[in-house]
Amino acid sequence: MAQVSLRKVVKRYESIQVVHGIDLDIADSEFVVLVGPSGCGKSTTLRMIAGLEEISDGEISVDGDVVNDVPPKDRDMAMVFQNYALYPHMTVYENMSFGLRLKKFPKEEIKRRVAEAARILDIEDLLERKPRQLSGGQRQRVAMGRAIVRNPKVFLFDEPLSNLDAKLRVQMRTEIKRVHQKVKTTTVYVTHDQVEAMTLADRVVVMNKGIIEQIGAPNFLYHSPATRFVAGFIGSPAMNFIPCKLEAAGDGLTMRLDKVSFAIPAERVARYKAFAGKDLTFGIRPEHLTDAHPNGTKNVAQFDAAIEVVEPMGHETMVFFTVNGAEVCARVDPNSGAKTGSPLKMAIQLDHMHLIDNSSGKVL
Amino acid sequence: MTATTAETYEAKRGSATRPRYGSMSRDRQWALRWSYFFLVLFAIFFLTPPIYMIITSLKSSAEISAATSPWWVYHPTLSNYKELLGSSQYLIYFRNSAMVSICVVTVTMLISIPAAFALARMRFWGSTALATGVFLTYLVPDSLLFIPLFKMFAVFNEWTGIQLLNKWYCLLLVYPTLTVPFCTWILIGYFASIPKELDEAALMDGANYRQILLRVFIPVALPGLIAATIFAFTVSWAQFLYPLALTTSADQLVLPVGIITSLIKGDVFNWGQIMTGALLGALPPLVIYAFLMDYYIAGLTAGATKG
């Protein structure tokens, strides 16, 4: 187990810079997920931590020791790859014990560790099989087993579930979380799937275009995104973004969306006061945009929406309509009577609203 | 009435759909016919010489020169085989060929495997140019090279007093100029098809490059290595021009040159023994092919595509 620190880490491929000086501190036993769209530099960052990519600038340290020039084999980290990367000519036992055999561990110790890892991952029956005789999920377990037996300082996962089908992915996600709770090894996990990031991480690092947009606990990122990118990336279905104009109204503020306007809750007025008169973007998650109930609570604004598409999901119904030129998704009660082409009274829970500065992309 | 209508409908439907399936199977039939036609043609083309050799090797000299059908043996005899295998000369040629081929295969593999690994995996300045350069050297024909090589050995002798010309082991220095570039090229393709994550996984597991090569690449690329081995062996075994130019003493000759020089005396061709010698000489590569055929085919195709 170890602490990992990244200080102003830069990665350049000739003239193209893909990681722009990132800073990150990962605590002992922490499960950190790097998430972002493809090409955001998350895998490159992970590979720099592993030592598989050289660092162009900056510093990576493990337990306070700078490891910039330490080769991967001496970093005491284990990595699980997207395509499993099992040695095809070796049995599962040989695959899992390869690292220990290279380090000349006693045979009994190797046996004990492989058996223990196989027990944790429930692959005891597969030890004599070759990788080609295993299913995708089993292969991924073996790849994890190979990492566990080494008892490394840090686990690195590079999109380990991307090659699995949806059901198995959910299953393996739980498995990974369970394994981490048992072994408590510091873990850095890369994924482009924000659901994986939210469910697994102690802290999520959202990356975009080679920079870190925001670091925080999953719930914090969900409820208090720092930028429009994070607000849009975390959460499914994504947050709605609607162009709006903030107007002063006496001591308070109103927000104008096309034809309708709402009063900004009094407790938020001070925060937004400086932006009165500006064109901003109004952000609201679909679950905070619901069908209106007669006994509406505080800070709820109501308006009529012309429903364009209805998607029943069973426990809820998604409806789509247009506000101020932006397509908006809302979650309504299955019994709300939402019908395509007919109007529905909608309610916005303004306690959960976000206002975004169009020029900087920052959430105000 | 209804039944008739249904039958008519069925008949119409049948006649409308059948030609489609029919034309597909007809296409396939024609494709198969053409395939067999060309396969038979090539089989005849390539098998005629060895069959002719077998027939001739079973004939006495008198029968060969007699005006009988060259495609039939009237008085089969094993005398050619007995004489050849009883002559110490032929066995020396065979031994020289075996020594040269085994040593060349070993030398080639010892150079080609690390070279291909380095060129395929360890990116360094000029590695791409070097990989192309390796292959280009293979394109220089041996008929252009044997004179400078002869001269080099002569100069080497002048400078050091070590005589390499007219020694079978000088071929150990010459043949790798043919085998190393091609085998390296085959192996580069093969090694490149091994997923990069596999060596990265081994690196993370604590392996160094030597261990990655020995414990991951060589076992995974075994079919490719066998393909390269067969190629190196065949080239060494069948090489004619270099041994003809560089060796002359009877005890230093290899099989292809030995057969020609000892069994053709002036304008007298001992056809029966020439054919027998050539047939027996073709046996070792044939045996190796037969055993490793599956690996050889897999080796040649597996490097071409990913996966």
XYZ file of C-alpha atoms in Angstrom:
671
model
C 0.000 0.000 0.000
C 1.288 3.441 -0.820
C 0.616 7.086 -1.440
C 1.062 8.301 -4.991
C 1.673 11.941 -5.928
C 1.722 13.596 -9.316
C 3.280 17.047 -9.512
C 2.922 19.152 -12.686
C 3.077 15.983 -14.800
C 3.329 16.667 -18.529
C 3.324 14.244 -21.460
C 4.423 15.329 -24.904
C 4.619 13.238 -28.067
C 7.107 15.260 -30.118
C 5.312 18.599 -30.536
C 1.878 17.433 -29.342
C 1.194 17.834 -25.651
C -1.459 15.424 -24.371
C -1.199 15.898 -20.606
C -0.837 19.495 -19.418
C 0.815 19.545 -16.002
C -1.565 17.696 -13.719
C -1.387 17.559 -9.925
C -2.933 14.684 -8.023
C -2.450 13.167 -4.572
C -3.690 9.651 -3.992
C -3.882 8.569 -0.367
C -2.919 5.181 1.003
C -5.636 2.535 0.339
C -7.656 5.003 -1.692
C -9.604 3.989 -4.802
C -9.223 6.791 -7.328
C -10.919 6.689 -10.724
C -9.664 8.748 -13.670
C -12.623 9.358 -15.954
C -13.081 11.318 -19.146
C -13.847 10.986 -22.847
C -11.390 9.189 -25.141
C -8.262 11.185 -25.824
C -8.477 13.115 -22.542
C -5.121 11.756 -21.329
C -6.407 9.442 -18.590
C -4.776 6.266 -19.918
C -1.548 8.139 -20.612
C -1.548 9.374 -17.020
C -2.058 5.822 -15.743
C 0.730 4.522 -17.981
C 3.037 7.248 -16.689
C 2.297 6.129 -13.128
C 3.030 2.534 -14.227
C 6.282 3.565 -15.900
C 5.172 2.350 -19.331
C 5.333 5.934 -20.650
C 8.121 8.344 -19.921
C 7.218 11.606 -18.201
C 8.058 14.659 -20.323
C 8.021 17.008 -17.353
C 7.037 17.026 -13.689
C 7.353 14.419 -11.021
C 5.641 11.214 -9.920
C 6.418 9.916 -6.444
C 5.388 6.849 -4.498
C 5.589 7.144 -0.716
C 7.639 10.306 -1.148
C 10.257 8.722 -3.458
C 10.409 10.153 -6.958
C 9.987 7.281 -9.445
C 10.384 9.196 -12.729
C 13.376 7.097 -13.779
C 12.456 3.853 -12.025
C 11.620 1.101 -14.574
C 8.136 -0.486 -14.307
C 9.473 -3.737 -12.859
C 10.951 -1.904 -9.863
C 7.882 0.236 -9.078
C 6.043 -2.627 -7.370
C 2.767 -1.885 -9.121
C 0.419 -4.321 -10.825
C -1.701 -3.486 -13.831
C -4.876 -4.969 -15.289
C -5.271 -4.267 -18.996
C -8.367 -3.732 -21.111
C -7.716 -6.808 -23.273
C -6.592 -8.919 -20.289
C -3.058 -9.473 -21.708
C -2.827 -13.014 -20.361
C 0.122 -15.107 -21.538
C -1.616 -17.448 -24.016
C 0.878 -20.307 -23.649
C 0.620 -20.499 -19.859
C -2.089 -21.995 -17.660
C -4.053 -19.782 -15.281
C -1.774 -20.899 -12.434
C 1.345 -20.062 -14.456
C -0.138 -16.718 -15.507
C -0.872 -15.760 -11.931
C 2.440 -16.959 -10.573
C 4.615 -15.503 -13.359
C 5.598 -12.364 -11.459
C 6.391 -14.311 -8.293
C 8.437 -16.888 -10.203
C 10.471 -14.102 -11.813
C 11.213 -12.766 -8.351
C 12.232 -16.288 -7.266
C 9.675 -16.665 -4.484
C 9.704 -20.050 -2.712
C 7.357 -22.568 -4.383
C 5.219 -23.002 -1.273
C 4.713 -19.257 -0.929
C 3.707 -18.979 -4.612
C 1.243 -21.828 -4.162
C -0.246 -20.229 -1.078
C -0.650 -16.808 -2.689
C -2.178 -18.150 -5.912
C -4.595 -20.287 -3.923
C -5.592 -17.291 -1.802
C -6.135 -15.039 -4.849
C -8.030 -17.815 -6.649
C -10.274 -18.171 -3.596
C -10.974 -14.409 -3.452
C -11.840 -14.353 -7.160
C -13.598 -17.715 -7.214
C -11.418 -19.184 -9.965
C -10.045 -22.175 -8.050
C -11.420 -24.607 -10.647
C -9.746 -22.832 -13.549
C -6.112 -22.962 -12.439
C -5.075 -25.674 -14.914
C -6.833 -24.120 -17.908
C -5.263 -22.068 -20.691
C -6.629 -18.532 -21.334
C -8.266 -19.588 -24.625
C -10.490 -21.991 -22.662
C -11.893 -19.159 -20.524
C -14.763 -16.720 -21.050
C -14.194 -12.962 -21.044
C -15.257 -12.578 -17.425
C -13.042 -15.453 -16.299
C -10.083 -13.998 -18.174
C -10.592 -10.664 -16.474
C -10.663 -12.420 -13.094
C -7.384 -14.151 -13.925
C -5.874 -10.801 -14.938
C -6.971 -9.428 -11.564
C -5.606 -12.514 -9.845
C -2.253 -11.954 -11.479
C -2.249 -8.484 -9.946
C -3.448 -9.586 -6.498
C -0.888 -12.391 -5.953
C 1.972 -9.938 -6.201
C 0.596 -7.944 -3.288
C 1.849 -4.733 -4.903
C 1.948 -1.229 -3.524
C -0.487 0.038 -6.160
C -3.105 -1.530 -8.448
C -3.574 0.072 -11.846
C -6.658 -0.716 -13.923
C -6.814 0.423 -17.560
C -10.485 0.195 -18.626
C -10.670 -3.405 -17.405
C -14.373 -3.877 -18.045
C -14.716 -2.317 -21.512
C -14.508 -5.672 -23.302
C -17.251 -7.321 -21.257
C -20.965 -7.362 -21.978
C -23.246 -5.077 -19.966
C -24.401 -7.683 -17.439
C -20.942 -9.044 -16.753
C -19.611 -5.507 -16.439
C -21.978 -4.782 -13.563
C -21.033 -8.092 -11.929
C -17.289 -7.500 -12.270
C -17.669 -3.943 -10.995
C -19.013 -5.272 -7.736
C -16.260 -7.885 -7.724
C -13.559 -5.226 -8.074
C -15.088 -3.198 -5.259
C -15.271 -6.283 -3.047
C -11.642 -7.186 -3.784
C -10.528 -3.651 -2.949
C -12.408 -3.744 0.322
C -10.591 -6.983 1.177
C -7.035 -6.158 0.094
C -7.175 -2.363 0.595
C -4.432 -1.697 -1.937
C -4.109 1.841 -3.299
C -5.888 1.722 -6.666
C -5.901 3.933 -9.734
C -8.643 2.981 -12.172
C -9.183 4.418 -15.630
C -12.541 4.349 -17.382
C -14.615 6.392 -19.806
C -17.797 5.116 -18.182
C -19.008 7.605 -15.609
C -21.271 4.986 -13.974
C -18.207 2.823 -13.268
C -16.421 5.877 -11.911
C -19.291 6.843 -9.627
C -19.889 3.343 -8.279
C -16.270 2.356 -7.643
C -14.405 5.457 -6.591
C -13.584 6.953 -3.246
C -12.649 9.979 -5.327
C -13.267 10.649 -9.001
C -10.822 12.632 -11.134
C -12.605 14.047 -14.178
C -10.174 14.741 -17.019
C -10.714 16.590 -20.277
C -8.215 17.553 -22.989
C -5.212 16.684 -20.845
C -6.206 18.629 -17.748
C -8.023 17.743 -14.560
C -11.434 19.419 -14.569
C -12.388 18.447 -11.018
C -11.472 16.019 -8.254
C -13.979 14.922 -5.641
C -16.130 12.252 -4.085
C -18.742 10.859 -6.509
C -21.688 12.531 -4.779
C -19.891 15.841 -4.499
C -19.110 15.853 -8.239
C -22.700 14.967 -8.997
C -24.243 17.698 -6.925
C -21.558 20.371 -7.133
C -19.837 20.178 -10.505
C -17.177 22.832 -10.982
C -17.494 23.166 -14.743
C -20.016 22.652 -17.489
C -17.921 19.701 -18.711
C -18.148 17.879 -15.363
C -21.845 18.749 -15.037
C -22.520 17.233 -18.465
C -20.198 14.249 -18.124
C -21.282 12.942 -14.733
C -24.828 11.632 -14.503
C -27.007 9.666 -16.878
C -29.110 10.920 -18.592
C -26.911 13.991 -18.796
C -27.736 17.352 -17.247
C -29.936 19.643 -19.361
C -28.350 22.888 -20.498
C -30.710 25.701 -21.456
C -29.634 29.207 -22.557
C -30.971 31.793 -20.120
C -30.655 35.428 -19.130
C -30.253 36.610 -15.535
C -32.198 39.787 -14.764
C -32.329 41.971 -11.677
C -35.808 42.261 -10.127
C -35.735 44.607 -7.163
C -33.648 42.950 -4.448
C -33.906 39.597 -6.134
C -33.041 38.023 -9.464
C -35.088 36.387 -12.156
C -33.966 33.953 -14.765
C -35.560 34.240 -18.192
C -35.860 31.108 -20.367
C -37.461 32.059 -23.662
C -41.039 33.023 -22.707
C -41.054 31.946 -19.074
C -39.099 33.405 -16.190
C -38.504 32.254 -12.631
C -37.441 33.968 -9.465
C -34.023 32.797 -8.243
C -34.268 31.361 -4.672
C -33.406 34.068 -2.124
C -30.455 32.111 -0.642
C -28.742 32.060 -4.078
C -29.240 35.712 -4.953
C -25.988 36.871 -3.340
C -24.026 34.242 -5.258
C -25.426 35.239 -8.650
C -25.864 39.015 -8.116
C -22.686 39.974 -9.975
C -23.916 38.219 -13.125
C -27.207 40.096 -13.463
C -27.882 41.126 -17.056
C -25.677 38.400 -18.512
C -26.475 35.556 -20.879
C -25.772 32.343 -18.981
C -26.574 28.644 -19.243
C -29.079 27.110 -16.901
C -28.232 23.540 -15.871
C -30.716 21.139 -14.329
C -30.627 17.358 -14.022
C -33.584 15.378 -15.419
C -34.571 14.132 -11.942
C -34.926 17.738 -10.767
C -37.253 18.509 -13.627
C -40.441 16.557 -12.929
C -44.166 16.652 -13.422
C -45.783 19.273 -11.185
C -47.612 18.144 -8.080
C -50.472 20.218 -6.617
C -48.741 20.566 -3.248
C -45.483 21.913 -4.567
C -42.679 22.482 -2.120
C -40.554 25.605 -1.700
C -38.343 26.857 -4.539
C -40.216 25.061 -7.265
C -40.988 26.841 -10.509
C -43.731 25.531 -12.754
C -44.270 25.850 -16.495
C -46.098 24.112 -19.332
C -44.072 21.927 -21.670
C -45.152 20.554 -25.067
C -44.032 16.933 -24.849
C -42.306 15.691 -28.018
C -41.094 12.209 -27.070
C -42.147 9.867 -24.250
C -39.918 6.967 -23.148
C -41.558 4.750 -20.504
C -38.959 2.869 -18.424
C -41.347 1.137 -16.014
C -40.397 2.735 -12.712
C -40.233 6.173 -14.323
C -40.928 7.833 -17.647
C -38.505 10.062 -19.537
C -40.079 12.911 -21.500
C -38.367 15.182 -23.993
C -39.351 18.705 -25.028
C -37.710 21.888 -26.228
C -37.048 24.986 -24.153
C -35.383 28.024 -25.669
C -33.966 25.948 -28.540
C -32.433 23.314 -26.265
C -33.705 19.739 -26.074
C -34.612 18.975 -22.486
C -35.065 15.618 -20.783
C -37.202 15.232 -17.674
C -38.064 12.318 -15.375
C -41.754 12.097 -14.624
C -44.016 9.762 -12.727
C -45.235 6.847 -14.887
C -48.772 7.853 -13.879
C -48.355 11.507 -14.868
C -50.234 10.898 -18.119
C -47.453 12.268 -20.325
C -48.396 11.905 -23.988
C -46.584 12.829 -27.161
C -47.920 16.095 -28.561
C -49.865 17.134 -25.467
C -48.790 19.673 -22.862
C -47.671 18.675 -19.371
C -47.196 20.893 -16.349
C -43.539 20.588 -15.319
C -41.800 21.641 -12.115
C -38.163 22.713 -11.762
C -36.579 22.158 -8.353
C -34.566 25.352 -8.209
C -32.572 24.181 -5.148
C -30.699 21.899 -7.530
C -30.177 24.400 -10.340
C -26.785 25.407 -11.706
C -25.835 28.544 -13.576
C -22.886 28.341 -15.906
C -20.775 31.191 -17.229
C -20.718 30.777 -21.017
C -17.249 32.237 -21.521
C -15.306 30.321 -18.855
C -17.521 27.219 -18.666
C -17.377 27.480 -14.857
C -20.382 26.712 -12.693
C -21.216 29.844 -10.703
C -60.244 -25.886 -56.942
C -58.494 -24.435 -53.913
C -55.943 -27.248 -53.918
C -55.156 -26.631 -57.573
C -54.679 -22.934 -56.957
C -52.334 -23.705 -54.077
C -50.342 -26.156 -56.205
C -50.074 -23.646 -59.009
C -48.936 -21.057 -56.519
C -46.344 -23.455 -55.074
C -45.118 -24.333 -58.545
C -44.832 -20.652 -59.455
C -43.066 -19.843 -56.213
C -40.752 -22.816 -56.717
C -39.867 -21.825 -60.237
C -39.334 -18.246 -59.157
C -36.996 -19.028 -56.283
C -35.162 -22.124 -57.475
C -33.008 -20.481 -60.157
C -31.528 -18.139 -57.518
C -30.265 -20.980 -55.365
C -29.412 -22.913 -58.517
C -27.272 -20.106 -59.883
C -25.432 -19.827 -56.578
C -24.580 -23.487 -56.497
C -23.739 -23.402 -60.212
C -21.276 -20.580 -59.523
C -19.756 -22.624 -56.766
C -19.543 -25.684 -58.988
C -17.743 -23.751 -61.687
C -15.383 -22.243 -59.131
C -14.612 -25.749 -57.847
C -14.094 -27.088 -61.380
C -11.641 -24.343 -62.198
C -9.888 -24.848 -58.849
C -9.460 -28.562 -59.503
C -8.333 -27.934 -63.077
C -5.527 -25.630 -61.975
C -4.643 -27.759 -58.956
C -4.248 -30.836 -61.134
C -2.267 -28.812 -63.671
C 0.130 -27.568 -60.993
C 0.370 -30.989 -59.379
C 1.398 -32.511 -62.722
C 3.847 -29.672 -63.348
C 5.543 -29.982 -59.964
C 5.386 -33.764 -59.501
C 6.675 -34.791 -62.942
C 10.380 -34.128 -62.198
C 10.478 -36.089 -58.903
C 8.525 -38.963 -60.464
C 10.944 -38.989 -63.385
C 13.811 -39.022 -60.856
C 12.340 -41.968 -58.950
C 11.834 -43.934 -62.169
C 15.347 -43.195 -63.402
C 16.922 -44.000 -60.032
C 15.444 -47.516 -60.248
C 16.997 -48.189 -63.672
C 20.414 -49.542 -64.545
C 22.712 -47.417 -66.752
C 22.033 -49.798 -69.638
C 18.284 -49.366 -69.362
C 18.583 -45.593 -69.097
C 20.540 -45.413 -72.370
C 18.313 -48.000 -74.075
C 15.601 -46.734 -76.423
C 12.735 -47.784 -74.128
C 10.048 -45.605 -72.601
C 11.635 -43.239 -70.105
C 8.375 -43.395 -68.036
C 8.478 -47.124 -67.248
C 10.948 -49.375 -65.409
C 11.256 -52.768 -67.117
C 14.010 -54.185 -64.868
C 13.865 -52.374 -61.527
C 17.094 -52.395 -59.553
C 18.368 -50.847 -56.320
C 21.962 -50.939 -57.525
C 22.173 -47.115 -57.718
C 21.090 -46.822 -54.072
C 23.498 -49.560 -52.964
C 26.469 -48.049 -54.776
C 25.777 -44.519 -53.593
C 25.166 -45.388 -49.953
C 28.178 -47.728 -50.034
C 30.481 -44.961 -51.287
C 32.203 -43.017 -48.492
C 32.297 -39.958 -50.741
C 28.524 -39.550 -50.829
C 28.304 -39.945 -47.060
C 30.946 -37.213 -46.604
C 28.877 -34.831 -48.780
C 25.825 -35.732 -46.753
C 27.659 -35.143 -43.474
C 29.067 -31.783 -44.693
C 25.605 -30.672 -45.788
C 24.082 -31.702 -42.476
C 26.817 -29.930 -40.470
C 26.533 -26.755 -42.537
C 22.728 -26.687 -42.404
C 22.435 -27.374 -38.683
C 25.117 -24.807 -37.814
C 23.611 -22.196 -40.168
C 20.133 -22.708 -38.709
C 21.564 -22.301 -35.200
C 23.596 -19.194 -36.105
C 20.622 -17.699 -37.989
C 18.238 -18.190 -35.078
C 20.743 -16.823 -32.573
C 21.036 -13.630 -34.641
C 17.524 -13.289 -36.088
C 15.472 -13.773 -32.921
C 17.119 -11.005 -30.844
C 17.394 -8.784 -33.949
C 13.712 -9.173 -34.796
C 12.711 -8.613 -31.166
C 14.763 -5.434 -30.991
C 13.446 -4.140 -34.310
C 9.824 -5.042 -33.586
C 9.618 -3.906 -29.989
C 12.439 -1.705 -28.758
C 11.884 1.579 -30.541
C 15.235 3.255 -31.058
C 16.626 5.836 -33.401
C 16.785 4.415 -36.943
C 15.018 1.156 -36.092
C 12.551 1.455 -38.972
C 15.298 2.230 -41.484
C 17.338 -0.657 -40.119
C 14.402 -3.062 -40.468
C 13.978 -2.059 -44.121
C 17.743 -2.248 -44.647
C 17.824 -5.804 -43.296
C 15.303 -6.869 -45.890
C 17.010 -4.983 -48.724
C 20.235 -6.942 -48.161
C 18.251 -10.086 -48.923
C 17.383 -8.699 -52.347
C 21.019 -8.640 -53.508
C 21.406 -11.819 -55.621
C 24.083 -14.329 -54.584
C 25.333 -14.487 -58.158
C 26.584 -10.906 -57.617
C 28.037 -11.559 -54.201
C 30.123 -14.693 -54.637
C 33.041 -12.961 -56.379
C 33.511 -10.229 -53.723
C 33.050 -12.859 -51.008
C 35.719 -15.032 -52.641
C 38.031 -12.030 -52.761
C 37.301 -11.220 -49.110
C 38.256 -14.706 -47.985
C 41.464 -14.503 -50.047
C 42.410 -11.133 -48.520
C 41.555 -12.460 -45.059
C 43.940 -15.359 -45.715
C 46.715 -12.945 -46.791
C 46.318 -10.824 -43.681
C 45.831 -13.482 -41.045
C 47.179 -16.667 -42.603
C 43.876 -18.386 -41.779
C 42.604 -20.401 -44.733
C 38.841 -20.243 -45.056
C 38.541 -20.888 -48.786
C 37.944 -24.500 -49.695
C 36.764 -25.344 -46.165
C 33.157 -26.391 -45.559
C 32.970 -24.151 -42.523
C 33.538 -21.002 -44.620
C 29.934 -21.588 -45.699
C 28.881 -20.917 -42.111
C 29.963 -17.324 -42.663
C 28.350 -17.032 -46.081
C 24.928 -18.670 -45.784
C 23.722 -16.422 -42.954
C 23.957 -13.484 -45.395
C 20.992 -15.139 -47.108
C 19.146 -16.591 -44.128
C 19.499 -13.899 -41.437
C 17.796 -11.045 -43.337
C 14.812 -13.123 -44.440
C 14.344 -14.881 -41.094
C 14.650 -11.551 -39.271
C 12.012 -10.111 -41.609
C 9.601 -13.035 -41.015
C 10.107 -12.777 -37.266
C 9.668 -8.983 -37.159
C 6.206 -9.465 -38.688
C 5.443 -12.251 -36.296
C 6.644 -10.457 -33.179
C 4.819 -7.293 -34.242
C 1.546 -9.240 -34.313
C 1.891 -10.115 -30.608
C -0.236 -7.600 -28.663
C 1.831 -4.851 -27.073
C -0.009 -5.357 -23.778
C 1.611 -8.766 -23.427
C 5.118 -7.353 -23.043
C 3.753 -4.499 -20.950
C 2.102 -7.059 -18.648
C 5.414 -8.903 -18.411
C 7.230 -5.607 -17.698
C 4.767 -4.899 -14.899
C 5.247 -8.452 -13.619
C 8.918 -7.628 -13.184
C 10.444 -9.127 -16.331
C 13.404 -7.569 -18.119
C 13.701 -7.603 -21.915
C 15.685 -10.857 -21.941
C 13.017 -12.567 -19.846
C 10.225 -11.134 -22.013
C 11.942 -12.563 -25.090
C 12.674 -15.985 -23.606
C 9.556 -16.563 -21.540
C 6.859 -14.761 -23.495
C 7.837 -13.983 -27.088
C 9.595 -17.215 -28.056
C 6.841 -19.526 -26.750
C 4.065 -17.359 -28.203
C 5.807 -16.976 -31.572
C 6.817 -20.635 -31.843
C 5.040 -21.205 -35.196
C 6.911 -18.208 -36.610
C 10.210 -19.555 -35.307
C 9.502 -22.924 -36.908
C 8.712 -21.226 -40.218
C 12.005 -19.350 -40.027
C 13.894 -22.515 -39.080
C 12.474 -24.440 -42.033
C 13.364 -21.606 -44.356
C 16.940 -21.372 -43.068
C 17.387 -25.137 -43.287
C 16.015 -25.362 -46.836
C 18.178 -22.493 -48.082
C 21.312 -23.974 -46.504
C 20.584 -27.482 -47.707
C 19.850 -26.485 -51.315
C 22.438 -23.730 -51.803
C 24.520 -24.423 -54.893
C 26.384 -21.345 -56.133
C 28.346 -20.432 -53.007
C 29.704 -23.936 -52.274
C 30.518 -24.365 -55.956
C 32.608 -21.163 -55.885
C 34.131 -21.454 -52.435
C 34.875 -25.182 -52.005
C 36.704 -27.520 -54.365
C 38.319 -30.425 -52.452
C 36.219 -33.593 -52.516
C 36.140 -33.898 -48.713
C 34.871 -30.314 -48.284
C 31.956 -30.442 -50.719
C 28.317 -30.332 -49.748
C 25.656 -32.547 -51.307
C 24.366 -30.483 -54.280
C 27.879 -29.671 -55.540
C 29.275 -33.088 -54.585
C 26.716 -34.960 -56.674
C 27.431 -32.848 -59.740
C 31.233 -32.946 -59.477
C 31.664 -36.618 -58.616
C 28.951 -38.125 -60.779
C 29.560 -36.116 -63.930
C 32.930 -37.082 -65.326
C 33.746 -35.005 -68.376
C 30.854 -35.631 -70.732
C 29.809 -38.845 -69.002
C 26.657 -38.399 -66.915
C 25.902 -41.147 -64.417
C 22.204 -40.380 -64.573
C 21.004 -43.214 -62.343
C 23.215 -42.181 -59.442
C 22.672 -38.447 -60.014
C 18.930 -38.997 -59.677
C 19.378 -41.265 -56.666
C 21.709 -38.798 -54.983
C 19.337 -35.921 -55.577
C 16.367 -37.934 -54.304
C 18.145 -38.986 -51.137
C 19.350 -35.419 -50.710
C 15.769 -34.157 -50.881
C 14.722 -36.453 -48.035
C 15.815 -34.409 -44.962
C 13.897 -31.230 -45.947
C 10.926 -33.424 -46.911
C 10.899 -35.104 -43.509
C 11.149 -31.738 -41.736
C 8.320 -30.299 -43.869
C 6.108 -33.305 -43.199
C 6.515 -32.993 -39.449
C 6.230 -29.232 -39.232
C 3.839 -28.506 -42.118
C 0.975 -27.314 -39.896
C 3.233 -24.976 -37.967
C 4.869 -23.759 -41.181
C 1.574 -22.683 -42.766
C 0.370 -21.105 -39.512
C 3.713 -19.366 -39.226
C 3.529 -17.800 -42.667
C -0.011 -16.491 -42.302
C -0.188 -15.642 -38.621
C 2.246 -12.761 -38.881
C 0.257 -11.181 -41.684
C -2.848 -10.231 -39.754
C -3.420 -9.088 -36.234
C -4.774 -11.612 -33.755
